[in-house]
Amino acid sequence: MAFANSAISDVIATTIQNRTGSIADNVTSNNALLSRLKQRGNIKTFSGGNTIMQELSFASNGNAGWYSGYETLPIAAQDVISAAEYTIKQAACPVTISGLEQLQNAGKERIIDLLDSRIQVAEDSMANLIASGLYSDGTAAGGKQIDGLLKQVITVPTSGTVGGIDRGTWLFWRNQVFLNTTTGGAVTSATNVQGYFNRLWAKLVRGSDRPDLILVDNVYWSHYMASLQAIQRFTNTDSAKLGFVSVKYMDADVVLDGGLQISWTSTGATATGTAAVSAVPASCAYFLNTKYLHYRPHAQRNMVPLSPGQRYSVNQDAAVQILAWAGNLTSSGLQFQGKMVEA
């Protein structure tokens, strides 16, 4: 039978419950894109429905025009508002404690110490999972992953469907692309990187609408930094306070999100391979207008413990609490987003 210490089980539940607010904050602070969306107020929960609807304007009002005196004004109905429809994606991280561990850590304070370490690991794991999803193409785990930038801001923007809208049909739903080798004529270097930035930037400006965040990998960061004179290196103190190293291009923040590369080798039972913390893909830069990007967690599933709080195995001496999240990354204007790649 399961370990029946309800007092200890309550500690598991309340410890996670009391931390859910800070867990959600830590997730948004873990990623430069989410931090910017939080600053913009573009982290908005949704409360229900079988999909996430993101309203958008896809055309101008054709009634706008010049007139003189008593001239009749056009009043025809205008169909200019629609919505992208995104699937609700889910993520979870169980936190477990065995009956033996409960006995070995007898006393409420010692249990909390044990749980704190495990909950911290769960928080970090969920933060990394969400951050990884933000750069994904949404195909991992059988398509259960977040619809990240690799799906929404792509190298061939005339193909695919995002948010239920076919980019092959609708021009307004295509992001901008600059292929450095093909269009620019040479691989990226410190000599040409600013010129390439200029050319993509010009495709993304509409009046006051322009990119405010440029996410780059290690390679492009090195080229861009090498292209700057020391006196020209303007940093953003707000980004620095959040833990992200950045410099300016125009008035946009250029942020390094190259990621730590971790390699290991082994024999026997130890794992072997290479892993990379979530990051911008190699030799790639995203020119993002975050006004049109939105992080949409569910109001009742934003890094919270699943109900019921205490779960027991029927054939193990253990208790489990599940930390859970549901939502997606959405867009209301893919035409304002840009991607630069080495192709």
XYZ file of C-alpha atoms in Angstrom:
343
model
C 0.000 0.000 0.000
C 1.016 3.630 -0.407
C 2.707 5.486 2.420
C -0.176 6.979 4.408
C 1.412 9.971 6.124
C -1.102 12.673 5.250
C 0.852 15.363 7.129
C 3.928 14.800 4.969
C 1.778 14.659 1.824
C 0.266 18.003 2.789
C 3.789 19.417 3.043
C 4.480 18.264 -0.527
C 1.335 19.924 -1.835
C 1.589 23.169 0.107
C 5.294 23.587 -0.621
C 4.641 23.546 -4.364
C 1.404 25.528 -4.044
C 3.155 28.324 -2.164
C 5.794 28.596 -4.888
C 3.658 28.524 -8.029
C 3.688 32.311 -8.484
C 7.452 32.493 -8.313
C 7.795 29.463 -10.593
C 5.797 31.230 -13.326
C 7.941 34.358 -12.861
C 11.147 32.342 -13.021
C 10.049 30.775 -16.311
C 9.490 34.179 -17.931
C 12.791 35.491 -16.553
C 14.665 32.506 -17.967
C 14.341 33.620 -21.591
C 15.068 36.924 -23.344
C 11.966 36.678 -25.542
C 9.620 35.993 -22.619
C 11.223 38.780 -20.603
C 10.540 41.236 -23.435
C 6.948 39.996 -23.837
C 6.465 40.494 -20.105
C 7.771 44.073 -20.386
C 5.336 44.718 -23.245
C 2.387 43.246 -21.369
C 2.093 40.502 -23.985
C 1.895 37.668 -21.473
C -1.848 37.198 -21.270
C -3.660 34.213 -19.855
C -6.726 32.663 -21.444
C -9.498 31.114 -19.401
C -11.058 28.437 -21.577
C -12.034 27.109 -24.987
C -10.629 24.242 -27.002
C -8.065 26.486 -28.772
C -6.247 29.792 -28.182
C -7.649 32.562 -30.391
C -5.276 35.405 -31.282
C -7.062 38.331 -32.913
C -5.359 40.102 -35.810
C -5.994 42.678 -38.519
C -5.279 41.374 -42.016
C -6.456 44.239 -44.266
C -7.089 47.991 -44.333
C -10.567 49.484 -44.157
C -11.461 50.164 -47.787
C -13.859 52.955 -46.747
C -10.949 55.255 -45.930
C -10.557 57.960 -48.576
C -10.768 61.636 -49.532
C -14.050 63.535 -49.933
C -15.371 67.026 -50.542
C -18.386 68.830 -49.080
C -21.633 66.821 -49.162
C -20.156 63.942 -51.125
C -21.538 60.566 -50.089
C -19.174 58.565 -47.926
C -18.772 54.772 -48.387
C -20.178 52.769 -45.495
C -19.851 49.215 -46.822
C -19.135 46.602 -44.160
C -15.436 45.779 -43.985
C -14.126 42.332 -43.108
C -10.708 43.303 -41.738
C -10.448 41.423 -38.428
C -9.767 37.734 -38.079
C -7.978 35.455 -35.620
C -5.225 32.878 -35.668
C -6.199 29.689 -33.872
C -3.520 27.898 -31.869
C -3.647 24.478 -30.234
C -3.335 24.323 -26.453
C -0.034 22.621 -25.618
C 0.619 20.976 -22.236
C 3.723 20.267 -20.158
C 4.270 18.666 -16.754
C 7.020 17.669 -14.329
C 6.214 15.240 -11.481
C 7.945 15.674 -8.107
C 8.144 12.414 -6.163
C 9.144 11.359 -2.658
C 9.306 7.765 -1.465
C 8.155 6.420 1.854
C 11.757 5.595 2.775
C 12.850 9.170 2.051
C 10.017 10.449 4.198
C 11.205 8.231 7.054
C 14.840 9.200 6.561
C 13.933 12.894 6.533
C 11.535 12.761 9.460
C 10.345 16.133 10.676
C 8.584 18.824 8.683
C 11.651 21.064 8.312
C 13.846 18.307 6.913
C 11.113 17.267 4.451
C 10.865 20.860 3.233
C 14.645 20.943 2.730
C 14.425 17.772 0.636
C 11.438 19.034 -1.330
C 12.990 22.435 -1.944
C 15.851 20.875 -3.837
C 13.556 18.666 -5.892
C 11.089 21.454 -6.606
C 13.976 23.702 -7.673
C 15.022 21.016 -10.158
C 11.411 20.780 -11.374
C 11.247 24.573 -11.787
C 14.489 24.635 -13.756
C 13.392 21.678 -15.866
C 10.075 23.330 -16.750
C 11.772 26.673 -17.464
C 14.215 24.964 -19.836
C 11.397 22.970 -21.428
C 9.407 26.144 -22.176
C 12.532 27.993 -23.377
C 13.370 25.092 -25.674
C 9.810 25.114 -26.982
C 10.027 28.810 -27.871
C 12.691 28.007 -30.488
C 11.112 24.761 -31.656
C 9.150 23.817 -34.756
C 6.444 22.291 -32.560
C 6.992 18.723 -33.792
C 8.674 17.190 -30.716
C 6.746 14.651 -28.647
C 4.433 13.946 -31.551
C 3.529 17.605 -32.095
C 2.775 18.338 -28.426
C 5.537 20.951 -28.168
C 4.995 24.741 -28.229
C 4.666 26.322 -31.688
C 8.035 28.054 -31.445
C 9.970 30.377 -33.723
C 11.175 27.548 -35.974
C 7.539 27.006 -36.926
C 6.320 30.594 -37.023
C 9.315 32.566 -38.368
C 10.755 30.272 -40.997
C 13.268 30.162 -43.840
C 10.621 29.421 -46.506
C 7.678 31.621 -45.432
C 5.494 30.730 -48.423
C 4.804 27.264 -47.043
C 2.985 25.734 -44.111
C 0.067 26.646 -41.892
C 0.396 28.549 -38.611
C -2.511 29.281 -36.318
C -4.875 27.777 -38.891
C -3.802 30.289 -41.583
C -2.172 29.013 -44.794
C 0.922 31.069 -45.621
C 0.818 29.849 -49.199
C -2.484 31.713 -49.653
C -2.201 34.737 -47.356
C 0.671 37.128 -48.043
C 0.157 39.028 -44.763
C 1.040 35.882 -42.799
C 4.537 35.480 -44.261
C 7.576 36.534 -42.268
C 10.541 38.245 -43.929
C 13.773 36.375 -44.694
C 17.330 37.291 -45.617
C 19.540 34.489 -46.941
C 23.077 35.731 -46.371
C 24.946 33.609 -48.900
C 22.223 33.488 -51.576
C 20.898 37.046 -51.337
C 23.907 38.770 -49.789
C 26.434 36.991 -51.988
C 28.857 35.863 -49.269
C 28.984 34.080 -45.959
C 28.514 36.322 -42.944
C 31.567 38.013 -41.492
C 32.461 41.010 -39.371
C 32.796 43.036 -42.584
C 29.328 42.432 -44.000
C 27.134 41.582 -40.987
C 25.938 45.174 -40.452
C 25.089 45.514 -44.146
C 23.055 42.303 -43.958
C 21.317 43.564 -40.810
C 20.451 46.786 -42.651
C 18.864 44.944 -45.559
C 16.638 42.747 -43.402
C 15.736 45.660 -41.108
C 14.497 47.702 -44.085
C 12.039 44.920 -44.975
C 10.522 45.004 -41.482
C 9.814 48.713 -40.955
C 6.293 50.108 -41.358
C 6.013 53.576 -39.875
C 6.733 53.204 -36.178
C 6.527 49.412 -36.416
C 9.999 47.872 -36.404
C 11.903 45.081 -34.665
C 12.726 45.698 -31.016
C 14.537 42.434 -30.233
C 17.206 40.657 -32.292
C 18.134 37.191 -31.004
C 21.416 35.829 -32.358
C 23.480 32.693 -31.983
C 27.139 32.568 -30.956
C 28.431 32.926 -34.534
C 26.407 36.019 -35.467
C 27.075 37.550 -32.063
C 30.831 37.212 -32.632
C 30.578 38.753 -36.116
C 28.431 41.643 -34.916
C 30.628 42.387 -31.907
C 33.752 42.289 -34.096
C 32.110 44.776 -36.468
C 31.711 47.388 -33.735
C 34.270 49.890 -32.572
C 34.668 50.056 -28.792
C 33.056 53.484 -28.640
C 29.989 52.182 -30.491
C 29.081 49.430 -28.045
C 25.897 50.679 -26.471
C 24.381 48.296 -23.963
C 20.866 48.139 -22.610
C 20.875 48.393 -18.825
C 17.339 46.977 -18.564
C 18.368 43.792 -20.373
C 21.522 43.580 -18.268
C 19.450 43.751 -15.082
C 17.500 40.731 -16.320
C 20.720 38.808 -16.864
C 20.893 39.077 -20.670
C 23.966 40.537 -22.354
C 22.910 42.887 -25.149
C 24.091 45.641 -27.453
C 22.107 47.919 -29.738
C 21.384 47.790 -33.445
C 19.320 50.859 -34.429
C 17.060 50.985 -31.351
C 16.641 47.211 -31.037
C 18.396 45.054 -28.461
C 20.755 42.463 -29.914
C 20.797 39.605 -27.417
C 23.099 36.598 -27.405
C 21.096 33.428 -26.923
C 23.620 30.978 -28.227
C 23.380 28.535 -25.373
C 25.826 26.389 -23.447
C 26.948 23.329 -25.369
C 27.337 20.275 -23.121
C 29.198 17.169 -24.290
C 29.896 13.938 -22.513
C 31.262 10.481 -23.249
C 30.939 7.304 -21.298
C 31.232 3.589 -21.037
C 28.885 1.116 -19.459
C 25.722 2.510 -17.937
C 26.646 6.199 -18.269
C 24.974 8.142 -21.084
C 26.932 9.286 -24.104
C 26.215 12.108 -26.539
C 25.923 15.850 -26.901
C 23.242 18.211 -25.631
C 22.605 21.926 -26.032
C 20.655 24.224 -23.786
C 17.785 25.899 -25.652
C 19.115 28.583 -27.962
C 18.894 30.303 -31.321
C 19.800 27.770 -34.046
C 23.368 27.908 -35.358
C 24.160 30.775 -37.762
C 20.763 32.364 -37.352
C 19.245 35.637 -36.168
C 15.617 36.475 -35.410
C 14.501 40.076 -35.941
C 11.379 40.202 -33.779
C 8.692 42.832 -33.388
C 7.429 41.607 -30.027
C 4.351 43.845 -30.265
C 2.880 41.043 -32.388
C 4.069 38.052 -30.349
C 2.183 36.714 -27.331
C 2.848 34.158 -24.603
C -0.546 32.675 -23.666
C -0.598 30.362 -20.626
C -3.918 29.086 -19.291
C -5.124 31.048 -16.264
C -5.560 27.858 -14.223
C -2.551 25.938 -15.521
C 0.401 28.315 -15.353
C 3.010 26.335 -13.422
C 0.622 25.041 -10.776
C 0.221 21.654 -9.049
C -2.370 19.431 -10.653
C -5.444 18.562 -8.626
C -5.828 16.392 -6.623
C -2.678 17.476 -4.786
C -1.645 14.114 -3.374
C -1.255 11.164 -5.705
C -0.172 7.724 -4.568
C 1.031 4.668 -6.409
C -1.168 1.644 -5.801
C 1.834 -0.667 -5.708
C 4.654 1.605 -4.490
C 5.496 3.373 -1.256
C 5.644 6.865 -2.796
C 3.786 10.156 -3.163
C 3.744 12.350 -6.275
C 2.866 15.977 -6.976
C 2.703 17.139 -10.610
C 3.764 20.620 -11.662
C 1.861 21.556 -14.833
C 1.531 24.196 -17.565
C -0.711 24.692 -20.597
C -0.689 27.326 -23.337
C 1.227 28.335 -26.449
C 3.227 31.055 -28.195
C 0.978 32.984 -30.588
C 1.366 35.743 -33.166
C -0.893 38.515 -34.433
C 1.525 39.685 -37.150
C 4.013 37.295 -38.727
C 4.713 39.786 -41.532
C 6.539 41.953 -38.967
C 8.971 39.169 -37.989
C 12.272 38.418 -39.750
C 14.824 35.644 -39.945
C 18.429 35.747 -41.131
C 20.186 32.490 -41.963
C 23.400 31.307 -43.550
C 21.918 29.861 -46.770
